[in-house]
PDB file of C-alpha atoms in Angstrom:
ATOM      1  CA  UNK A   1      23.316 -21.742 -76.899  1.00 82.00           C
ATOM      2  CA  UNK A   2      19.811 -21.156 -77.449  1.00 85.00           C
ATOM      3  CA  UNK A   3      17.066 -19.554 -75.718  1.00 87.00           C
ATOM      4  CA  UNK A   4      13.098 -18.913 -76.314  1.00 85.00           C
ATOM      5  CA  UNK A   5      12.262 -15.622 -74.962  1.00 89.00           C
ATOM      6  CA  UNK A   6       8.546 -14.117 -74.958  1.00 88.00           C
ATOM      7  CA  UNK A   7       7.620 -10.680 -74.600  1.00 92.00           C
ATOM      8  CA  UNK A   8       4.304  -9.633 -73.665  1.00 90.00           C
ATOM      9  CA  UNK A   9       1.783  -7.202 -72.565  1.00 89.00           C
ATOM     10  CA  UNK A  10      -0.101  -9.534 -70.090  1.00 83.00           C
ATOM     11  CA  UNK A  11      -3.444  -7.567 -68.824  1.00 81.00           C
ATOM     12  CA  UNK A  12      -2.043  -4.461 -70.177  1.00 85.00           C
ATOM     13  CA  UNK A  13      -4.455  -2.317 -72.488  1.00 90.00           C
ATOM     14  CA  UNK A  14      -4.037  -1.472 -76.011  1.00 92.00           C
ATOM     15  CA  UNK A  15      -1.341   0.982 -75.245  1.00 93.00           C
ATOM     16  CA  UNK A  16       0.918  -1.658 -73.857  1.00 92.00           C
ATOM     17  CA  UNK A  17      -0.075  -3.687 -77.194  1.00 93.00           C
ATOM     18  CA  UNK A  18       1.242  -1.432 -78.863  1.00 94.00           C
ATOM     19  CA  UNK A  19       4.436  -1.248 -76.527  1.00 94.00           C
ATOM     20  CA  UNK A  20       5.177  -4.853 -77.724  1.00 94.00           C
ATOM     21  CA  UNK A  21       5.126  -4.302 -81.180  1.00 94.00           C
ATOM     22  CA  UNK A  22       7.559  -0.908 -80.769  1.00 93.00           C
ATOM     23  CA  UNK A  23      10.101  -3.053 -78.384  1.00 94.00           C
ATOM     24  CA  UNK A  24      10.381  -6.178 -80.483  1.00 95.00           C
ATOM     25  CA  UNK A  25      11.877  -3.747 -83.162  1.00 94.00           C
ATOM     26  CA  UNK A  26      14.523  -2.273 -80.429  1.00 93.00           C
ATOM     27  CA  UNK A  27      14.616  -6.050 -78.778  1.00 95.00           C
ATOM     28  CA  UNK A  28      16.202  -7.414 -82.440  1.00 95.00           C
ATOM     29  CA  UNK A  29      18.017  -4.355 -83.250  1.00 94.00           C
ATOM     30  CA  UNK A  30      20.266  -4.609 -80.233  1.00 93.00           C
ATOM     31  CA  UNK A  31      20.400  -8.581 -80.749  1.00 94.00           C
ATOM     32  CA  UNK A  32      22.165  -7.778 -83.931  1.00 93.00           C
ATOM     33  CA  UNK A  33      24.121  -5.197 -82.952  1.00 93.00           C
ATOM     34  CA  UNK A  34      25.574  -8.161 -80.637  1.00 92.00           C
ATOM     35  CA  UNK A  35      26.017 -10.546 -83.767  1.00 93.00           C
ATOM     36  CA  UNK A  36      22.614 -12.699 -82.058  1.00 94.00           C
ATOM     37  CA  UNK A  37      20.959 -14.741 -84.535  1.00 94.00           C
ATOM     38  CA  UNK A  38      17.015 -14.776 -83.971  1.00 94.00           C
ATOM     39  CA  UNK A  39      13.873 -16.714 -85.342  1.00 91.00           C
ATOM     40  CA  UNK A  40      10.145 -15.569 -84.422  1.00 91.00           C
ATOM     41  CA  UNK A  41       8.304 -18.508 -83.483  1.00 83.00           C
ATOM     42  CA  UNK A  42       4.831 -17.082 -82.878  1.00 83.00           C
ATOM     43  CA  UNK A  43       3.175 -14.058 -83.035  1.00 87.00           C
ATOM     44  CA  UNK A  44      -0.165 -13.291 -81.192  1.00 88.00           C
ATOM     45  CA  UNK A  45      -1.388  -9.935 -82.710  1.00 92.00           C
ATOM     46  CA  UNK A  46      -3.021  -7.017 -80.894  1.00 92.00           C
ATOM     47  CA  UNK A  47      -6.726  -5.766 -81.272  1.00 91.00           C
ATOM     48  CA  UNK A  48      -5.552  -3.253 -83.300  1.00 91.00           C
ATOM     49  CA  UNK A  49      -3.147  -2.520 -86.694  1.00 90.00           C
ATOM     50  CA  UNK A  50       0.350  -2.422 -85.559  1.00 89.00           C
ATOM     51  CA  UNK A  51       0.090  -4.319 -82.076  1.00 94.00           C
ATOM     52  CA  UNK A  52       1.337  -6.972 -80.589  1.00 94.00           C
ATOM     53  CA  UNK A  53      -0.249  -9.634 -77.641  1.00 91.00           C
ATOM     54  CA  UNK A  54       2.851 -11.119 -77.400  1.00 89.00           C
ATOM     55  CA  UNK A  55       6.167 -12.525 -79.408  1.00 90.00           C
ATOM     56  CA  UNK A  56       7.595 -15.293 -78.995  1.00 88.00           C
ATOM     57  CA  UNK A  57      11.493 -14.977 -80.113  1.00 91.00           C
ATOM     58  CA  UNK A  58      14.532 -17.959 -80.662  1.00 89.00           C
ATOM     59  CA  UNK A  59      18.135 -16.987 -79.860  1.00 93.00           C
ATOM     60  CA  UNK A  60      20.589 -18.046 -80.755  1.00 92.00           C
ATOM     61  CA  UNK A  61      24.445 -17.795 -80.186  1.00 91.00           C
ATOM     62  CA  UNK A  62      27.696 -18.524 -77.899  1.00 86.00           C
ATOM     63  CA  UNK A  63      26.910 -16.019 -75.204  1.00 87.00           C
ATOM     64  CA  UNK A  64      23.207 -14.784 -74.396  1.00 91.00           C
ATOM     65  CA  UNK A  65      23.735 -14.775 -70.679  1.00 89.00           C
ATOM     66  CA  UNK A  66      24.897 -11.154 -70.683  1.00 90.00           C
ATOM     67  CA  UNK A  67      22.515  -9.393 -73.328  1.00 93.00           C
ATOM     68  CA  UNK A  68      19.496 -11.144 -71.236  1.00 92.00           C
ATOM     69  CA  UNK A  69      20.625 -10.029 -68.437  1.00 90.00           C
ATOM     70  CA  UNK A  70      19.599  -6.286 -69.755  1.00 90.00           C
ATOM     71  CA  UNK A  71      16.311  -7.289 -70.956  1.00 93.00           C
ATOM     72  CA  UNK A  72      14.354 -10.230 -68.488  1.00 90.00           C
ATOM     73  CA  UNK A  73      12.009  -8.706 -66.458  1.00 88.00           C
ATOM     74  CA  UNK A  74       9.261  -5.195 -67.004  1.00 89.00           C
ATOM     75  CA  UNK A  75      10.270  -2.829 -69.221  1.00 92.00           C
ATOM     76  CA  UNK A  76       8.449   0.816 -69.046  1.00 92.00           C
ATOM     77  CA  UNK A  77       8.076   3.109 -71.248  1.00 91.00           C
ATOM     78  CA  UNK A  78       6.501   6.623 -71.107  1.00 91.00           C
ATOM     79  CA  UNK A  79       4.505   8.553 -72.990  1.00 89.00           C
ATOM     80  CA  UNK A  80       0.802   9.974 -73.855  1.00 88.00           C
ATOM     81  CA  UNK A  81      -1.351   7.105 -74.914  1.00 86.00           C
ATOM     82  CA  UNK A  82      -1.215   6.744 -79.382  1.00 81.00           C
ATOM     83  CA  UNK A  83      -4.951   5.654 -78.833  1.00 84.00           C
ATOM     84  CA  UNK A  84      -6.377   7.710 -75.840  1.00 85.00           C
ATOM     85  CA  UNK A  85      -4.532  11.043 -76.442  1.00 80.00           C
ATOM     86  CA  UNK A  86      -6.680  12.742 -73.102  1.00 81.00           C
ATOM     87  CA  UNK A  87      -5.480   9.517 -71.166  1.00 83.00           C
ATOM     88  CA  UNK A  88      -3.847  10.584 -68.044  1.00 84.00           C
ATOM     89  CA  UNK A  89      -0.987   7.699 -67.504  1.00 85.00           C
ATOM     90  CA  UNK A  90       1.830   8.262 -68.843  1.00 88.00           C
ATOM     91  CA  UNK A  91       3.660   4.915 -67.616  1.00 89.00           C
ATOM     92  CA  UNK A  92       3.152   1.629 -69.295  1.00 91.00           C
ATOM     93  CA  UNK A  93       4.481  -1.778 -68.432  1.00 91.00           C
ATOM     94  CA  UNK A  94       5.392  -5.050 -70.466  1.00 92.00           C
ATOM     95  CA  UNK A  95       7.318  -8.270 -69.733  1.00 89.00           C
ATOM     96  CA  UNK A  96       9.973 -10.204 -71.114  1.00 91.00           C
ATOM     97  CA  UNK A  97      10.522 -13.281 -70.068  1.00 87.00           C
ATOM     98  CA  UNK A  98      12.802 -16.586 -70.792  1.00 85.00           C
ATOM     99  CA  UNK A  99      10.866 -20.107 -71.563  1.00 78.00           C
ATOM    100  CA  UNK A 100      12.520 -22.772 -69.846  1.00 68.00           C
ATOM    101  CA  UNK A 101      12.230 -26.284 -69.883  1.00 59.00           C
ATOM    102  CA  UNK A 102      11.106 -26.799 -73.508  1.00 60.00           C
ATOM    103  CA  UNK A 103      12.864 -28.994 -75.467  1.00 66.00           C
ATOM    104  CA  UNK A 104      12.573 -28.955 -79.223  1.00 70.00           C
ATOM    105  CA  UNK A 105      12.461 -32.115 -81.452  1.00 75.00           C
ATOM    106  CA  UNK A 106      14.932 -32.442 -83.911  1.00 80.00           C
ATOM    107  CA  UNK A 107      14.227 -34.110 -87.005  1.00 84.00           C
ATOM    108  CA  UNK A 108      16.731 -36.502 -88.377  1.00 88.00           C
ATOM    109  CA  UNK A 109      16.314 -38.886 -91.144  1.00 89.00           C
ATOM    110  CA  UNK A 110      18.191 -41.526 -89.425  1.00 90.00           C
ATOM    111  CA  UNK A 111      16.086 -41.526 -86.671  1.00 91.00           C
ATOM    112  CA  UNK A 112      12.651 -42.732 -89.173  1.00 92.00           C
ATOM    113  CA  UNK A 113      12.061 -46.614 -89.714  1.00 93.00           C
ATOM    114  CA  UNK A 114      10.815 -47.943 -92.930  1.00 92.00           C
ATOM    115  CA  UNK A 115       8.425 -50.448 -93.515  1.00 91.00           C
ATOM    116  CA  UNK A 116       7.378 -50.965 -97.382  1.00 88.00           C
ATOM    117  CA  UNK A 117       4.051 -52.958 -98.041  1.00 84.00           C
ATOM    118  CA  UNK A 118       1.010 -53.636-100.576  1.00 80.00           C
ATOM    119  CA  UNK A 119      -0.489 -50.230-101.728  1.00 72.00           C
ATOM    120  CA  UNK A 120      -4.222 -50.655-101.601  1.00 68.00           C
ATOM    121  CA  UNK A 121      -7.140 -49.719-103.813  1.00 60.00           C
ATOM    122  CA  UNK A 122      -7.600 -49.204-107.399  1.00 54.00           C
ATOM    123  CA  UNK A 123      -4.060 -47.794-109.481  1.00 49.00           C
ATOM    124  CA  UNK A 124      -2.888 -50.395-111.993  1.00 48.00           C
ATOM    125  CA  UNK A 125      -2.014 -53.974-111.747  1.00 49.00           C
ATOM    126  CA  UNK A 126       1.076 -53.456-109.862  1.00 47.00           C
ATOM    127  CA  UNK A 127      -0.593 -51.945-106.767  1.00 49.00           C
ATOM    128  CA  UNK A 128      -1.754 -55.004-104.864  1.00 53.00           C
ATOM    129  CA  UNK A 129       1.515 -56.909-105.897  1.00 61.00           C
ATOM    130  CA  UNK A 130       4.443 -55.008-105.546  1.00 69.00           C
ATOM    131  CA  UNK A 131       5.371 -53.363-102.554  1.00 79.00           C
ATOM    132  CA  UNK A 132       5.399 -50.065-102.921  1.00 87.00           C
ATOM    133  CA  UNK A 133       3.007 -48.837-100.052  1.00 90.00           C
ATOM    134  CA  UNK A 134       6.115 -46.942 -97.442  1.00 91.00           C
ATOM    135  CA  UNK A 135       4.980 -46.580 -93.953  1.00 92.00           C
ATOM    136  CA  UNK A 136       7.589 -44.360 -92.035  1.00 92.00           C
ATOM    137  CA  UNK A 137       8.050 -44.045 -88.828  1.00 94.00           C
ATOM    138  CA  UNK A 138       9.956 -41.599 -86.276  1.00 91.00           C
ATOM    139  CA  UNK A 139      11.222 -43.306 -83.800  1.00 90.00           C
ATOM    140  CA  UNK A 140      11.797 -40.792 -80.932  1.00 88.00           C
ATOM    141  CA  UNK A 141       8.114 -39.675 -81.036  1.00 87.00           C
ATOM    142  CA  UNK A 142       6.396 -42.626 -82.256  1.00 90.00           C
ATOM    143  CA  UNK A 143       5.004 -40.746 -85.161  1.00 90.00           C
ATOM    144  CA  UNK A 144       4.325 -42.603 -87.747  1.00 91.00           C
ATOM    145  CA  UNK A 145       2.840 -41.568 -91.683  1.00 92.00           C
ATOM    146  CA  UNK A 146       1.684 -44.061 -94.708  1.00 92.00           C
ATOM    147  CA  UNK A 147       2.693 -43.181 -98.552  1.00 91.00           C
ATOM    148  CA  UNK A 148       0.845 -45.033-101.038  1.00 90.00           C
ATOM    149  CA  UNK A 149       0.290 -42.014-103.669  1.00 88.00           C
ATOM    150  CA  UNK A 150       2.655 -43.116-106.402  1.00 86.00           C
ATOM    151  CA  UNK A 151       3.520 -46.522-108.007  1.00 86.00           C
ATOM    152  CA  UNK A 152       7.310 -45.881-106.848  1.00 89.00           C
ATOM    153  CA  UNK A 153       8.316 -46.879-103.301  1.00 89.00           C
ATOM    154  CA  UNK A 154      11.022 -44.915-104.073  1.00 91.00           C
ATOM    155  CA  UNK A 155       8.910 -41.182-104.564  1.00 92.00           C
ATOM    156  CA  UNK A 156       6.866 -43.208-101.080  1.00 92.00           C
ATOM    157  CA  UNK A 157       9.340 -42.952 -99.218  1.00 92.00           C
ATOM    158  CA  UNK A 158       9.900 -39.358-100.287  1.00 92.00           C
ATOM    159  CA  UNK A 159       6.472 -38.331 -99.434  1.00 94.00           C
ATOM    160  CA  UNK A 160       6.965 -40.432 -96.292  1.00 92.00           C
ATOM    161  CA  UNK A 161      10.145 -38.502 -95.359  1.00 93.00           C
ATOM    162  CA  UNK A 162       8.389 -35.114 -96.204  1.00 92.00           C
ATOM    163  CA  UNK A 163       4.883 -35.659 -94.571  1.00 92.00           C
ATOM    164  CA  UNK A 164       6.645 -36.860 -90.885  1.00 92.00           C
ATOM    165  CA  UNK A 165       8.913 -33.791 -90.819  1.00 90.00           C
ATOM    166  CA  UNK A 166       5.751 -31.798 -91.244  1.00 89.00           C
ATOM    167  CA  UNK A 167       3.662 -33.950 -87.992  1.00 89.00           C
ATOM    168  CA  UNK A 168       7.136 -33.253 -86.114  1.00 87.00           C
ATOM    169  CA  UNK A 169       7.451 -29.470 -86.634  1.00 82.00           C
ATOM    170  CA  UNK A 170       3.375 -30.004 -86.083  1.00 83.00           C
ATOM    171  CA  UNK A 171       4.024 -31.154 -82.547  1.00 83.00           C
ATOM    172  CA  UNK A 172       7.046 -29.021 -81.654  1.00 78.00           C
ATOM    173  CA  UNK A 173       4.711 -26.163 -82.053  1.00 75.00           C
ATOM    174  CA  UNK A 174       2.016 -27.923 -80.428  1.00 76.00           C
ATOM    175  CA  UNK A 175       4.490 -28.633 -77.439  1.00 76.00           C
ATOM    176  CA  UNK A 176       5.445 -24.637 -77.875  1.00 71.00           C
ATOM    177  CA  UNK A 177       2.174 -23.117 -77.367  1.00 70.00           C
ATOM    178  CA  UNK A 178       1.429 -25.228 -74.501  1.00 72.00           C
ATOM    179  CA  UNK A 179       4.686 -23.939 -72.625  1.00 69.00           C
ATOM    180  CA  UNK A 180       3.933 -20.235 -74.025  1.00 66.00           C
ATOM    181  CA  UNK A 181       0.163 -20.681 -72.596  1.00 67.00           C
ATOM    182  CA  UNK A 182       1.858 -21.473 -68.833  1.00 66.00           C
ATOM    183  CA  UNK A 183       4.367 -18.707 -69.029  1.00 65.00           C
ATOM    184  CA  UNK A 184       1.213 -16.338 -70.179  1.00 62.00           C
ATOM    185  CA  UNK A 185      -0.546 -17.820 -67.051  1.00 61.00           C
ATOM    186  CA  UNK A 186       2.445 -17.297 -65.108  1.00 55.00           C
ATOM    187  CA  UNK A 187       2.830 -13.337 -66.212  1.00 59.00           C
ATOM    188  CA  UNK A 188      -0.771 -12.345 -66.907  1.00 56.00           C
ATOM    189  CA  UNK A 189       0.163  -9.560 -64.578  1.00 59.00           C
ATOM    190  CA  UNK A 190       3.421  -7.594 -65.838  1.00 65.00           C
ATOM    191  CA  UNK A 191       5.065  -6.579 -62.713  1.00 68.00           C
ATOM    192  CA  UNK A 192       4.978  -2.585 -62.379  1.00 70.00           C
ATOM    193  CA  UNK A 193       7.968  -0.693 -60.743  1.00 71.00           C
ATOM    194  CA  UNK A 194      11.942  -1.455 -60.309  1.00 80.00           C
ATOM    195  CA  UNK A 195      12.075  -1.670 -64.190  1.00 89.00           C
ATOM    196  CA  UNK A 196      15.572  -3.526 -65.882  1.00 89.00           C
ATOM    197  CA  UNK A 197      14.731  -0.829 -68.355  1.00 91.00           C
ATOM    198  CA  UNK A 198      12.841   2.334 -69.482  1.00 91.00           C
ATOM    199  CA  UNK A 199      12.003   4.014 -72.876  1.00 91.00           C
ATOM    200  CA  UNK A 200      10.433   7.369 -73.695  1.00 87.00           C
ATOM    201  CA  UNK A 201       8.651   8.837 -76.231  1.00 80.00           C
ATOM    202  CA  UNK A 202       7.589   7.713 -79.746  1.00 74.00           C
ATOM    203  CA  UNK A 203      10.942   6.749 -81.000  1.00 68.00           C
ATOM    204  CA  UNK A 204      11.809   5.049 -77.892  1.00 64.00           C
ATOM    205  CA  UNK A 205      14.699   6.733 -77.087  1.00 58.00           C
ATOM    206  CA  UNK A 206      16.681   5.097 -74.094  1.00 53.00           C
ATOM    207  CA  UNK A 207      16.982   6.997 -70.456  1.00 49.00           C
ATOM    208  CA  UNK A 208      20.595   6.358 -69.915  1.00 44.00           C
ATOM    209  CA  UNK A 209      21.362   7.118 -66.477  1.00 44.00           C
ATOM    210  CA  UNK A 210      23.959  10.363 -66.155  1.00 42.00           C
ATOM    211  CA  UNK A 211      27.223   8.972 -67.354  1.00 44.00           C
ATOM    212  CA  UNK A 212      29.498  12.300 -66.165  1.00 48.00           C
ATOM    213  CA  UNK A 213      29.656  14.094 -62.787  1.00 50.00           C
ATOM    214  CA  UNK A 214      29.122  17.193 -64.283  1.00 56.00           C
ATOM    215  CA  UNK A 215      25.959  17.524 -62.003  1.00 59.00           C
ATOM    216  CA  UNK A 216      27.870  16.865 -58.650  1.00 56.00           C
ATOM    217  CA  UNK A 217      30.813  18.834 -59.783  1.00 60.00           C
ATOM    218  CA  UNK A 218      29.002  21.719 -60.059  1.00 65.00           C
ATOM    219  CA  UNK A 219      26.857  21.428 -56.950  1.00 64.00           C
ATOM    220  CA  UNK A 220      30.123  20.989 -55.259  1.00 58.00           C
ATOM    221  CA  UNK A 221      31.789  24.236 -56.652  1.00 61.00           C
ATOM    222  CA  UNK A 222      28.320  26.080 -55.542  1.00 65.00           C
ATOM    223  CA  UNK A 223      28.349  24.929 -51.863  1.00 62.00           C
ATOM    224  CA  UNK A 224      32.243  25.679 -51.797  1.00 62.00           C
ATOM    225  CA  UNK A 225      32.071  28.884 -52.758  1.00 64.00           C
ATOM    226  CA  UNK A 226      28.889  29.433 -50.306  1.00 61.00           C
ATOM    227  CA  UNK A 227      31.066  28.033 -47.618  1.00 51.00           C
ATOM    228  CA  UNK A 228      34.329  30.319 -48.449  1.00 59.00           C
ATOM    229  CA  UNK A 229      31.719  33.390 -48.239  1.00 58.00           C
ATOM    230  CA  UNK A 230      30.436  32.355 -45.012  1.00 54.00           C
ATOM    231  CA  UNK A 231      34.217  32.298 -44.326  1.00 52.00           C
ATOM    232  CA  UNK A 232      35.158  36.029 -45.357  1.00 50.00           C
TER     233      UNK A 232
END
């Protein structure tokens, strides 16, 4: 299973910049801790050192269901402003968010037609009578390249092979950015409140809700023994 997931500041300010750059560290820590391979695709930096715009992140393994479901949606996290240190909020929002509907291109030799013909222009006198000219092309896009650079059809075809697996991965990112510009459009505004989860302070620490009872147990014991008083 694979999934593209993006996380980004939308209209946030610096501070939420730098919010994405601090939670793509946590973001792939925990995705290893769960054995999740990952790839960054594309990186739009902040307007300053050690920010990020957004990140756009490849996952990759048997289950990612379950670990997303922790994640999608605004994450806060709160602390004083690293740029503004008089700022007053202390609550910043970012977004992370799946890309669906993209399809990537996979490039597969068998998939590329040859067609061998006359090089052209000057390069000896077996240029214009040998055919050694390769014109490749991939037949699922309809991309198509010419090799002529070398008297060899044989190093052609190489360089064909080699320059179409280059327009490919050229128009899978082309076809990336396009769906990472309408899920930017989509989320210019990060969502503020009801959080799927919240960090604090500079080392991002996580707010784990109270795992014990300890709390209740002891308000308990304090209005039973008020109550047995009002008894006696």
């Amino acid at each position: 299973m694979e999934k593209l997931i993006q996380i980004t500041s939308g209209r946030g300010p610096l501070e939420c910049q730098w919010v994405v750059a601090k939670m793509l560290k946590v973001f792939l820590d925990e995705a290893k801790d769960n054995t999740i391979n990952y790839e960054i695709i594309h990186r739009e930096e902040g307007d300053e050192n050690l920010t990020l715009k957004s990140v756009t992140i490849l996952l990759k393994s048997k289950e990612l269901n379950g670990f997303l479901k922790n994640w999608l949606g605004s994450i806060c996290w709160i602390g004083k402003s690293t740029f503004r240190k008089l700022h007053k909020r202390s609550n910043w929002f970012i977004g992370i968010f799946e890309l669906e509907e993209w399809e990537k291109i996979n490039f597969n030799e068998k998939d590329i037609r040859f067609q061998t013909a006359r090089s052209q222009g000057s390069g000896g006198q077996n240029v214009n009578k040998v055919n050694t000219a390769v014109r490749a092309t991939h037949i699922p896009t309809g991309l198509s390249v010419f090799a002529q650079d070398s008297r060899s059809q044989l190093e052609n075809k190489k360089l064909s092979i080699s320059r179409l697996k280059e327009k490919v991965l050229e128009q899978n990112i082309s076809m990336l950015q396009k769906r990472m510009q309408d899920t930017w459009n989509n989320h210019l505004q990060v969502q503020r409140g009801n959080p799927v989860r919240t960090f604090s302070g500079t080392d991002f620490k996580k707010n784990h809700q109270e795992k014990t009872f300890k709390k209740q147990r002891n308000q308990f014991k304090k209005e039973l023994k008020n109550y047995n008083n009002d008894l006696n």
